[in-house]
Tab-separated table of C-alpha atoms in Angstrom:
chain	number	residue	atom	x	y	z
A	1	UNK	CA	84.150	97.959	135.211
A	2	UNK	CA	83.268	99.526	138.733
A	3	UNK	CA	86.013	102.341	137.585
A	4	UNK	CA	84.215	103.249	134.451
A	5	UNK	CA	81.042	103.430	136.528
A	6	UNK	CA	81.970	105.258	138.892
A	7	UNK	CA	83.589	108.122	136.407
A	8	UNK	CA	79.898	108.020	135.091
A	9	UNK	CA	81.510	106.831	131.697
A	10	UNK	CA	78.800	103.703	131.710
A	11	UNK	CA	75.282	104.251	132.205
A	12	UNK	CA	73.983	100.430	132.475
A	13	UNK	CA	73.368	98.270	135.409
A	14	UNK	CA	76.446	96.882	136.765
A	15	UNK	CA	75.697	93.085	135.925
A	16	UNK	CA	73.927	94.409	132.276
A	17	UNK	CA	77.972	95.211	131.383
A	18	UNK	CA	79.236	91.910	133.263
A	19	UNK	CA	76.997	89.976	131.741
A	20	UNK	CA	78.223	91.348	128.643
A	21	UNK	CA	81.678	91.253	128.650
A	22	UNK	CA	81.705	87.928	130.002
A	23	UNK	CA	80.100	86.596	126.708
A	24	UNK	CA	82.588	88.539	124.662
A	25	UNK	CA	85.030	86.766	126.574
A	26	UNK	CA	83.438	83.427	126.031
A	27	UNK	CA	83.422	84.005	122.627
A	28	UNK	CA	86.632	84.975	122.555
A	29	UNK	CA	86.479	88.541	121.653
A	30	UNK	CA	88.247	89.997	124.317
A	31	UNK	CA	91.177	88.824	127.086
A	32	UNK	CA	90.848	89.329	130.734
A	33	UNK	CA	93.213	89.482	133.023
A	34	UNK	CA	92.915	89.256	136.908
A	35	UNK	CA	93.764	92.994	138.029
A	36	UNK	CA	96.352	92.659	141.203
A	37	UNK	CA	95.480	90.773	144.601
A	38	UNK	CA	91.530	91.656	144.037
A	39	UNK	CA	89.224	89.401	142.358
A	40	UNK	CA	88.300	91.565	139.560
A	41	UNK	CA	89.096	91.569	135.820
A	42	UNK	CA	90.608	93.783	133.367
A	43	UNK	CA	88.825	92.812	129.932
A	44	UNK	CA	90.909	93.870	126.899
A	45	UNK	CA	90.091	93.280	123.290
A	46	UNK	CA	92.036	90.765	121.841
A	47	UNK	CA	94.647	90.934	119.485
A	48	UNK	CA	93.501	88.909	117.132
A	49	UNK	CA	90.411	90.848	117.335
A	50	UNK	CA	91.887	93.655	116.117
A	51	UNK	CA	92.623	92.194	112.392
A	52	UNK	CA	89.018	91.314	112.045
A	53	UNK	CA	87.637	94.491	112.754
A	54	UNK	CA	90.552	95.679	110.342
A	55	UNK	CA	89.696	93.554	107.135
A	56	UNK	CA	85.977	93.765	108.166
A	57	UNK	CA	85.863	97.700	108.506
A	58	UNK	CA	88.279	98.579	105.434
A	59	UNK	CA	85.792	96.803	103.066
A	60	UNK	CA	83.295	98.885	104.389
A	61	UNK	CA	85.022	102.333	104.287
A	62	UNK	CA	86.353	101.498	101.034
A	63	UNK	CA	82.700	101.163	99.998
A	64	UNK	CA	82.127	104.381	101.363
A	65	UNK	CA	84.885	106.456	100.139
A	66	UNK	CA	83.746	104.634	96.857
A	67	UNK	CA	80.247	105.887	96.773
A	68	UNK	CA	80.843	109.642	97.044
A	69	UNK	CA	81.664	111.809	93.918
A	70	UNK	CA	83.913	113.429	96.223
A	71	UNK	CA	86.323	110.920	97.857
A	72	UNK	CA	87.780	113.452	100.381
A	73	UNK	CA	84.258	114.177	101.748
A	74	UNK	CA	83.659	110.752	103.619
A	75	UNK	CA	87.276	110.999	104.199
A	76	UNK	CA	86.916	114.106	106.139
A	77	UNK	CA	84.169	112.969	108.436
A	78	UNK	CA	85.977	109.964	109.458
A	79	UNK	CA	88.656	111.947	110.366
A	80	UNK	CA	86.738	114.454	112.245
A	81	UNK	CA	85.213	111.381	114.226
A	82	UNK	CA	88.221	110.066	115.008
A	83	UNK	CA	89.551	113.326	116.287
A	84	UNK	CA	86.541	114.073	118.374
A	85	UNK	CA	86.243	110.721	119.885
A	86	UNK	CA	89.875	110.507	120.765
A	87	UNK	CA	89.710	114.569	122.235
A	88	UNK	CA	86.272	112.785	124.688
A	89	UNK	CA	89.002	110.169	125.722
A	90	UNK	CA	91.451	112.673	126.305
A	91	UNK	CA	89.088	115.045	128.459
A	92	UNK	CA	87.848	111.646	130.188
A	93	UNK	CA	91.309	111.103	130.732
A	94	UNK	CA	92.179	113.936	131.983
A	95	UNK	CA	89.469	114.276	134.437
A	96	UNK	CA	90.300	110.695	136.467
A	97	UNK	CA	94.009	112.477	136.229
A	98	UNK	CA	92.832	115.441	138.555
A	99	UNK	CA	90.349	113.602	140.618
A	100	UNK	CA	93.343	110.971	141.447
A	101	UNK	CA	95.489	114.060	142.185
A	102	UNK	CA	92.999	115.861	144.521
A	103	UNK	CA	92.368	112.537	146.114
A	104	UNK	CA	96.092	112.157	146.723
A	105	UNK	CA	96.502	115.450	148.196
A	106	UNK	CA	93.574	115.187	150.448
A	107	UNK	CA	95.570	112.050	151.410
A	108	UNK	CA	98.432	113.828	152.182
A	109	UNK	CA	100.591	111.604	149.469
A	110	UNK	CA	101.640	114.516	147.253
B	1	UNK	CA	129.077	69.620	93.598
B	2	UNK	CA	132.208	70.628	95.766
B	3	UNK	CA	132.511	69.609	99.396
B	4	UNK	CA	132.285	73.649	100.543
B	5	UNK	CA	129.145	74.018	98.557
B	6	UNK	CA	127.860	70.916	99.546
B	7	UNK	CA	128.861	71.575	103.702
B	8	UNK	CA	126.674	75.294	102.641
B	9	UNK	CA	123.701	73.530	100.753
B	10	UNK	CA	122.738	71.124	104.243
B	11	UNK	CA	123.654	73.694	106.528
B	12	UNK	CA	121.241	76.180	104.918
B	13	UNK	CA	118.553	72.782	104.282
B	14	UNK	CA	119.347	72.379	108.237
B	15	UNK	CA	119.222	75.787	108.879
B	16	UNK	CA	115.465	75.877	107.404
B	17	UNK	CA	114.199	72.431	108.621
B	18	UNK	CA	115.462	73.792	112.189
B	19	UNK	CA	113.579	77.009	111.898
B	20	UNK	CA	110.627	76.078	110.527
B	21	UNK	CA	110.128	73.153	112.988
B	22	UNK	CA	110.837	75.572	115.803
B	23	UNK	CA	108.895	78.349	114.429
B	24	UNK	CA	105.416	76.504	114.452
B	25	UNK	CA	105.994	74.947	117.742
B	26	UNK	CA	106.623	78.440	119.084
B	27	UNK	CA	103.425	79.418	117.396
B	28	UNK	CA	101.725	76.818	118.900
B	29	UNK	CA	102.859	76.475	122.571
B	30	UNK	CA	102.115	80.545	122.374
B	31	UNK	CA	98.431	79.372	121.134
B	32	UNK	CA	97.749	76.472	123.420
B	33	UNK	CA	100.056	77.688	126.302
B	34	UNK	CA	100.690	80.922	126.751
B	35	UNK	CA	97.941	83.205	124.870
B	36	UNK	CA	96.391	83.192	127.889
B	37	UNK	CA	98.623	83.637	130.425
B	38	UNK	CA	97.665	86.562	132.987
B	39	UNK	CA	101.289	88.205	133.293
B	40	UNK	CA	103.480	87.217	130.431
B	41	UNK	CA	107.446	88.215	131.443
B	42	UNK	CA	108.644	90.253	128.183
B	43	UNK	CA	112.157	89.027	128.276
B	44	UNK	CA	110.476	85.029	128.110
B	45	UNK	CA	108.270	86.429	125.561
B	46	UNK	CA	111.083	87.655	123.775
B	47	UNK	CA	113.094	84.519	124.240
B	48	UNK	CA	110.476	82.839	123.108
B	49	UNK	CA	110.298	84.604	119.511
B	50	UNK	CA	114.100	84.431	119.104
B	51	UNK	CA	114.193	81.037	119.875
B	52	UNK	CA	113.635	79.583	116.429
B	53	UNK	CA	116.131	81.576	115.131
B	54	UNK	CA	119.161	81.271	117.843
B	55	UNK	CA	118.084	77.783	117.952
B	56	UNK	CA	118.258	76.417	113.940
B	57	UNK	CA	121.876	78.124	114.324
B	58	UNK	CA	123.173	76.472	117.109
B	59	UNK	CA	122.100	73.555	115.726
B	60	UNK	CA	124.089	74.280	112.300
B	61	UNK	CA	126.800	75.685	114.559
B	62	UNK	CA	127.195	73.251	117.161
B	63	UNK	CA	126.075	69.836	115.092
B	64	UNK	CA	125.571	70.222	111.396
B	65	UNK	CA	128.900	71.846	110.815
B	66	UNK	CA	131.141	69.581	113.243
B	67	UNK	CA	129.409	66.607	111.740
B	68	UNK	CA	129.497	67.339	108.259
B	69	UNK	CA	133.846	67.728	108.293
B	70	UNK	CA	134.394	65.226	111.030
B	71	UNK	CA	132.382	62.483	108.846
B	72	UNK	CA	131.775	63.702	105.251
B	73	UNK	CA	134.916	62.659	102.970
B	74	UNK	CA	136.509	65.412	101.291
B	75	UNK	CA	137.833	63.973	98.487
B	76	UNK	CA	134.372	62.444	97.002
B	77	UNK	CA	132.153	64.550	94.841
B	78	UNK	CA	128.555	64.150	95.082
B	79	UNK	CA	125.373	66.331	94.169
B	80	UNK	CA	122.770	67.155	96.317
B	81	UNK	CA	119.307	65.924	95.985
B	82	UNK	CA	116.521	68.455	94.709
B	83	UNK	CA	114.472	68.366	98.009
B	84	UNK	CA	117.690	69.386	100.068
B	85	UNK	CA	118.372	72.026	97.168
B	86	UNK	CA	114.857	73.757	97.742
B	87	UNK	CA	115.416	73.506	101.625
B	88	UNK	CA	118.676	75.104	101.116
B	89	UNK	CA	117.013	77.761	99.160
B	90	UNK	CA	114.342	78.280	101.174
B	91	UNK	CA	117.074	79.088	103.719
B	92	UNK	CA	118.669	80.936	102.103
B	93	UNK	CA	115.871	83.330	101.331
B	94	UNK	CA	114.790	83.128	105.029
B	95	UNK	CA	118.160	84.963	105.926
B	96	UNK	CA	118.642	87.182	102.944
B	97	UNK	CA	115.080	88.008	103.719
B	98	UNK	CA	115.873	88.866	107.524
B	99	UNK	CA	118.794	90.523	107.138
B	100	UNK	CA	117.666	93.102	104.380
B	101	UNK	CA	114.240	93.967	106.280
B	102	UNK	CA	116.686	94.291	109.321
B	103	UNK	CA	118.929	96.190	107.087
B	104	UNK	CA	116.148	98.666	106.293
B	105	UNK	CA	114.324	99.014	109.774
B	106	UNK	CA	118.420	100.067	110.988
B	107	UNK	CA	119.172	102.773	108.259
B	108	UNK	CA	115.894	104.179	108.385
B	109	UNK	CA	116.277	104.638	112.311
B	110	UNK	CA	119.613	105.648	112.059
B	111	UNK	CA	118.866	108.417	109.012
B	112	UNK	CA	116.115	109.253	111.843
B	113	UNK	CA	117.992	109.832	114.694
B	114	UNK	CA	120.903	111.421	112.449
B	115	UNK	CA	118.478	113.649	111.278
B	116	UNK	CA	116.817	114.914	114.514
B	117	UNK	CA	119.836	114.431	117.361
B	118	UNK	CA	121.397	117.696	117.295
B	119	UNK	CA	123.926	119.328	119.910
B	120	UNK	CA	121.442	120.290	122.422
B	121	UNK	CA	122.203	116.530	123.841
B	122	UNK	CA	122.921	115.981	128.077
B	123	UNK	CA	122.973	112.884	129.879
B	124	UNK	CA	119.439	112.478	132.371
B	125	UNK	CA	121.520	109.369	133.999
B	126	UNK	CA	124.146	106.936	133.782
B	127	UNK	CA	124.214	105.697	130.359
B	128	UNK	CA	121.165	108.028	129.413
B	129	UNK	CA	121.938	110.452	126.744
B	130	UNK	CA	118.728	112.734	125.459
B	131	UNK	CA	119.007	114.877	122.943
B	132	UNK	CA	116.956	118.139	122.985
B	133	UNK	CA	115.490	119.599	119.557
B	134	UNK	CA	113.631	122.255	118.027
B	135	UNK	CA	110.402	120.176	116.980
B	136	UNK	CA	107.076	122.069	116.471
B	137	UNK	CA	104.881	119.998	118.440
B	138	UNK	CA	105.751	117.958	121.913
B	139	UNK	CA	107.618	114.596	121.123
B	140	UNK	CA	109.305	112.027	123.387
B	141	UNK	CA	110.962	108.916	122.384
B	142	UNK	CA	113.970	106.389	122.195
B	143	UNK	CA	115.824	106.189	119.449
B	144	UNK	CA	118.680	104.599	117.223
B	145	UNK	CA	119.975	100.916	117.913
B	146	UNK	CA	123.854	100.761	118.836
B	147	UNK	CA	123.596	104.087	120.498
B	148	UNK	CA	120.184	104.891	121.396
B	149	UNK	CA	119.264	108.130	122.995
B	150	UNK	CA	115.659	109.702	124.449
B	151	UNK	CA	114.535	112.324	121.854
B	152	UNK	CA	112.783	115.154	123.105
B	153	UNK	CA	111.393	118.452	122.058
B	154	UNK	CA	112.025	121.821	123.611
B	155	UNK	CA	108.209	122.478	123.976
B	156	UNK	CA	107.709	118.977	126.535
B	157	UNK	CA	109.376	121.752	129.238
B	158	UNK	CA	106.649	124.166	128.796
B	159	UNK	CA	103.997	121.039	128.347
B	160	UNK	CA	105.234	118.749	131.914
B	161	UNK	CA	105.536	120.188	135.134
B	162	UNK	CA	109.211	118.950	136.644
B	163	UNK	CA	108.167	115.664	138.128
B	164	UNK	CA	105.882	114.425	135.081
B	165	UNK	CA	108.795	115.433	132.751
B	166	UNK	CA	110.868	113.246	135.225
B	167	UNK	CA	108.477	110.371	135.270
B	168	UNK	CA	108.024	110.306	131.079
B	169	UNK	CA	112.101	110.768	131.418
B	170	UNK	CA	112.270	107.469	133.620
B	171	UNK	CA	110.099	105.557	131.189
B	172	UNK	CA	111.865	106.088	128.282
B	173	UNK	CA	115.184	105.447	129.740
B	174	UNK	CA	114.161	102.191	131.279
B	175	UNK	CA	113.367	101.333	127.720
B	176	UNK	CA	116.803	102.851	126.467
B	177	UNK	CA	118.347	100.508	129.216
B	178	UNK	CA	116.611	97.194	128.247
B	179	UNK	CA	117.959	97.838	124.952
B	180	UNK	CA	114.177	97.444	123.623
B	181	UNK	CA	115.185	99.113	120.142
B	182	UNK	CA	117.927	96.390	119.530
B	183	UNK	CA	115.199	93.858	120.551
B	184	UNK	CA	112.757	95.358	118.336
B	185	UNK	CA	115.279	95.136	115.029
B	186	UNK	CA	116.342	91.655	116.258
B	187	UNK	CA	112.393	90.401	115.132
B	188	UNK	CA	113.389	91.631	111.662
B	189	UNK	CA	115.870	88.695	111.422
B	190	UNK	CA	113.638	86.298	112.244
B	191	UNK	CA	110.674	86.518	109.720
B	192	UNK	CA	107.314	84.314	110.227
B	193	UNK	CA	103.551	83.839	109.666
B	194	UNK	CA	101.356	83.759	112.733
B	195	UNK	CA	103.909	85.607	115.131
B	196	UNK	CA	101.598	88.629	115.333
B	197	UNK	CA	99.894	88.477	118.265
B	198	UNK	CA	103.392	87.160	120.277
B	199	UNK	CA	104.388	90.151	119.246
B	200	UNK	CA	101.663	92.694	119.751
B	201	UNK	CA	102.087	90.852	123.576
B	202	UNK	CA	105.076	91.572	123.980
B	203	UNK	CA	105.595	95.233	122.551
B	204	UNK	CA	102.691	95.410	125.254
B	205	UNK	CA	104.359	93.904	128.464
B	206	UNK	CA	107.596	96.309	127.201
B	207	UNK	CA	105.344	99.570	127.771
B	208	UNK	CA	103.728	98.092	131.065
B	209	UNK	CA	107.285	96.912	132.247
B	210	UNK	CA	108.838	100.599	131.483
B	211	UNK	CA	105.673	101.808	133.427
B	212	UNK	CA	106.401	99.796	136.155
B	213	UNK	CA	109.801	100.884	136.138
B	214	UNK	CA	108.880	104.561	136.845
B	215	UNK	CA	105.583	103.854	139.600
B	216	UNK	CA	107.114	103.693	143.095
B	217	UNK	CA	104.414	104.986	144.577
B	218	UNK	CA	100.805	106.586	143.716
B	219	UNK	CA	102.452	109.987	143.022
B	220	UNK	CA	105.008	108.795	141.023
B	221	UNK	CA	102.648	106.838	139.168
B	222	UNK	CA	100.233	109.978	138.411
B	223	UNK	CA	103.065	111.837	137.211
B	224	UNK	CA	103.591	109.462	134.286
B	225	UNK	CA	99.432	109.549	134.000
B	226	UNK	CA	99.174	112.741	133.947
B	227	UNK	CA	102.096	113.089	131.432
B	228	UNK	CA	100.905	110.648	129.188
B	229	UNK	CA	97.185	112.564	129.065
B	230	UNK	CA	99.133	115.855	128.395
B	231	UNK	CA	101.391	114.535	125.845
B	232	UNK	CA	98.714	112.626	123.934
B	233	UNK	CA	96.430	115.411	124.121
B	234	UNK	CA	99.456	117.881	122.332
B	235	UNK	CA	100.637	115.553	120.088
B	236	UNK	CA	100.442	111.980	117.478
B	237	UNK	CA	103.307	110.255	117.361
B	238	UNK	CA	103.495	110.406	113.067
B	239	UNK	CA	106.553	109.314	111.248
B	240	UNK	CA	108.008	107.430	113.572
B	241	UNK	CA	110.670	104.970	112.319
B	242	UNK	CA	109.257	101.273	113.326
B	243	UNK	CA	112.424	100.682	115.459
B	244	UNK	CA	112.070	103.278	117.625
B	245	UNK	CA	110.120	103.678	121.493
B	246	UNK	CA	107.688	106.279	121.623
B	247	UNK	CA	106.043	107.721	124.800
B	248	UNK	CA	102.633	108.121	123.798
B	249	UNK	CA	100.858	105.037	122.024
B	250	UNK	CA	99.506	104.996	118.411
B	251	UNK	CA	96.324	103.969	119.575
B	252	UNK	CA	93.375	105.468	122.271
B	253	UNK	CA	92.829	102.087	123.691
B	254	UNK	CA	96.268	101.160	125.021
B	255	UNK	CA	96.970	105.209	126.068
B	256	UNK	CA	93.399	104.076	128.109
B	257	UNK	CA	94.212	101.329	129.962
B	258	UNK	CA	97.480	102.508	130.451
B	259	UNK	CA	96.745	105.563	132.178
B	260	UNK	CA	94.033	103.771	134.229
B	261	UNK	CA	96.335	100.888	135.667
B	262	UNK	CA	98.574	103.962	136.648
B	263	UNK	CA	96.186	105.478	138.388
B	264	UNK	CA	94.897	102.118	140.233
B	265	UNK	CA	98.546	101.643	141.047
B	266	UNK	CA	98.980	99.088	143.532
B	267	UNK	CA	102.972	97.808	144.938
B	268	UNK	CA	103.540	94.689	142.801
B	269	UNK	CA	103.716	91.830	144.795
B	270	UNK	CA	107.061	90.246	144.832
B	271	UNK	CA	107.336	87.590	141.729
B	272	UNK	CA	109.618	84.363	142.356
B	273	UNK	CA	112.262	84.519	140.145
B	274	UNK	CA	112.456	81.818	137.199
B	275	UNK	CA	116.277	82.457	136.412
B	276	UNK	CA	117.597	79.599	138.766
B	277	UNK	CA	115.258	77.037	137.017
B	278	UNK	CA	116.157	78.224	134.089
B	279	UNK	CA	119.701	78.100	134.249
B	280	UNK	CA	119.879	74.343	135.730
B	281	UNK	CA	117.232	73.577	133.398
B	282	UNK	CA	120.135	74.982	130.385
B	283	UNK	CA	123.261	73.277	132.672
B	284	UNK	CA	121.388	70.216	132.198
B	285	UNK	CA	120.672	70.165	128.907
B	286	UNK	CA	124.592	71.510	127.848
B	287	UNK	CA	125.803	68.846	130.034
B	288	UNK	CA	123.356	65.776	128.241
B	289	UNK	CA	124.675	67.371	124.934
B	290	UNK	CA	128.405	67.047	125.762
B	291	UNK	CA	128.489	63.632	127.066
B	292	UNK	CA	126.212	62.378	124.324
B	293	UNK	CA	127.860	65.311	121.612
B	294	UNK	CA	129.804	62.024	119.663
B	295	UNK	CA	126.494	59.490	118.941
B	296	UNK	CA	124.701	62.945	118.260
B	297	UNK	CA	127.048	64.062	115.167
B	298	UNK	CA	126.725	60.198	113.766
B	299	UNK	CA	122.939	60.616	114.008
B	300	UNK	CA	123.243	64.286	112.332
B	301	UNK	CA	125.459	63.147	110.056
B	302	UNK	CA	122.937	60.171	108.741
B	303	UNK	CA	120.091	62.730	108.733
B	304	UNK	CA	122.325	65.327	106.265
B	305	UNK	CA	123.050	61.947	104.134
B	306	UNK	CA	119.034	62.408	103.320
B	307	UNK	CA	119.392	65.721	102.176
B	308	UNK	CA	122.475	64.711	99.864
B	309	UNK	CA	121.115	61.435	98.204
């Protein structure tokens, strides 16, 4: 959590997101793991999860694809916000990459 | 019924009541137990799902067998009762079952690999073959089963500087060592419900382990970051034969946290090692088996007699 706040990926209070994920953990939405010798988490969503949002979303964009004349139409969208959501990860990605390298550098470790 | 047939109809009846049994209490010690664990090893995880399987044949090995021609009389001729019949069936189909999808999931990585491993092929380290080819967009991955070999496409050169082609290299191979493609087609023999989420575990702790096997340090560790990030945003890994290890994961959220535990890379802290445990805990048990190996076969024996009348 304090990593994706400090990229500036989060804009909530710090205990808004806690609080948060630690219900979808009670509920069992999502794992979380202890992350090395600190005493923070690493909150993943859960496997099982995963199939529910898959038979609960396919209804739905069956329902969609469905209700255009046009099937390739909604098709198309998805696609294209798929694509741009996983290019935003990518950049996002990218970015921590060359802050961690500058950081190593000005630490001498590269 | 004939005494060969009737020495295959209870194995196969064993074979299922053994793998069944074990099945669901694999599926629930990993429910109770071990869903929540923080760091699951992947070889017990992969132990763990083989189990049911390696152990409903020793048992037909190593007691149903040896009891049946020790004890049953060959000369008598008796049928076999219709609930011992459908277990045996049910067996039956279990392995015919296995061993086709395991069939299929071979050829179809073999035709792969066949198809794509050309003569551009050197050896990145002992044991490590990689095969270079001609692909249009950037690809990395380990594949075949009895011979496995890193794929790789011409382009990764101009895509990775040196060391982040070095560090995707070193992940791949430590998959190629670990034999994670045989592993991966050995699941296919062993079909069952509710298995899922073992599984998704441990294909998991496989690409974390193979991660770990390449971060030595922080630098090291951004190399494979940064390679991952570069070879995710250049290519989809599309077509890819399910027994096969590919570099770059399917999906954004595992490519997310993967790169960001690289980049938090901390030295590991020095695990205890379970294998002594482990190995007196499996002395023990051999040596309980062999001295009590003669009441055990009676006791076999009597439970087969079930199946039969």
């Amino acid at each position: 959590m304090r990593e994706l706040l400090a990229a500036g990926e989060v804009h909530a209070a710090y205990t808004t997101v806690m609080t948060t994920l630690d219900r979808l953990f009670k509920k069992g939405l999502l794992d979380r793991r202890p992350d090395g010798s600190s005493r923070a988490f690493r909150y993943r969503l859960k496997p099982a999860t995963r199939d529910f949002y898959h038979s609960a979303l396919s209804a739905d964009v069956e329902r969609l694809i469905a209700s255009s004349s046009d099937p390739t139409m909604p098709v198309s969208f998805l696609v294209d916000a798929v694509a741009q959501h996983d290019a935003a990860l990518l950049d996002e990605l990218g970015r921590a990459v060359n802050r961690k390298r500058r950081e190593l550098r000005r630490r001498g470790k590269l | 019924m004939s005494y060969l047939l009737r020495a295959l109809v209870v194995s196969l009846a064993m074979f299922f009541l053994g793998y069944s049994l074990l099945s669901l209490m694999v599926v629930c010690a990993w429910r109770l137990l071990l869903e929540k664990r923080e760091h699951p090893n992947a070889n017990a995880l992969f132990g763990l799902r083989l189990l049911p399987l390696a152990g409903a044949a020793g048992v037909v090995l190593m007691l149903v067998i040896p009891s049946f021609v020790r004890l049953e009389p060959y000369h008598i001729t008796e049928s076999v009762a219709p609930a011992g019949m459908l277990l045996a069936c049910q067996g039956l189909v279990v392995l015919v079952f296995g061993g086709l999808s395991a069939f299929i999931a071979l050829r179809k990585s073999s035709r792969y690999l066949a198809a794509r491993a050309g003569p551009g092929t050197f050896e990145a380290g002992p044991g490590v073959m990689v095969s270079e080819l001609d692909a249009p967009s950037p690809m990395m991955l380990v594949a075949g089963v009895t011979r496995p070999r890193i794929l790789l496409s011409r382009c990764v050169r101009q895509l990775l500087t040196e060391d982040e082609l070095r560090a995707a290299l070193r992940h791949e191979a430590a998959h190629l060592r670990s034999r994670d493609n045989l592993k991966k087609l050995a699941l296919h023999l062993c079909p069952f419900p509710f298995m899922a989420g073992l599984e998704d575990t441990w294909l998991w702790q496989l690409e974390l382990a193979a991660d770990d096997a390449v971060a030595r340090d922080e630098a090291s560790a951004l190399d494979l970051a940064s390679a991952l990030v570069k070879m995710a945003r250049a290519s989809r890994p599309l077509g890819i034969p399910k027994v096969a290890m590919t570099l770059v994961p399917a999906d954004a959220g595992s490519l997310r946290i993967r790169v960001r535990r690289l980049l938090h890379w901390r030295p590991a802290a020095r695990r205890r090692s379970s294998w002594h445990s482990a190995l007196g805990a499996a002395a023990g048990l051999i040596a309980l088996a062999a001295l009590a190996y003669g009441p055990l076969l009676t006791q076999v024996h009597e439970l087969t007699e079930i199946l039969v009348r």
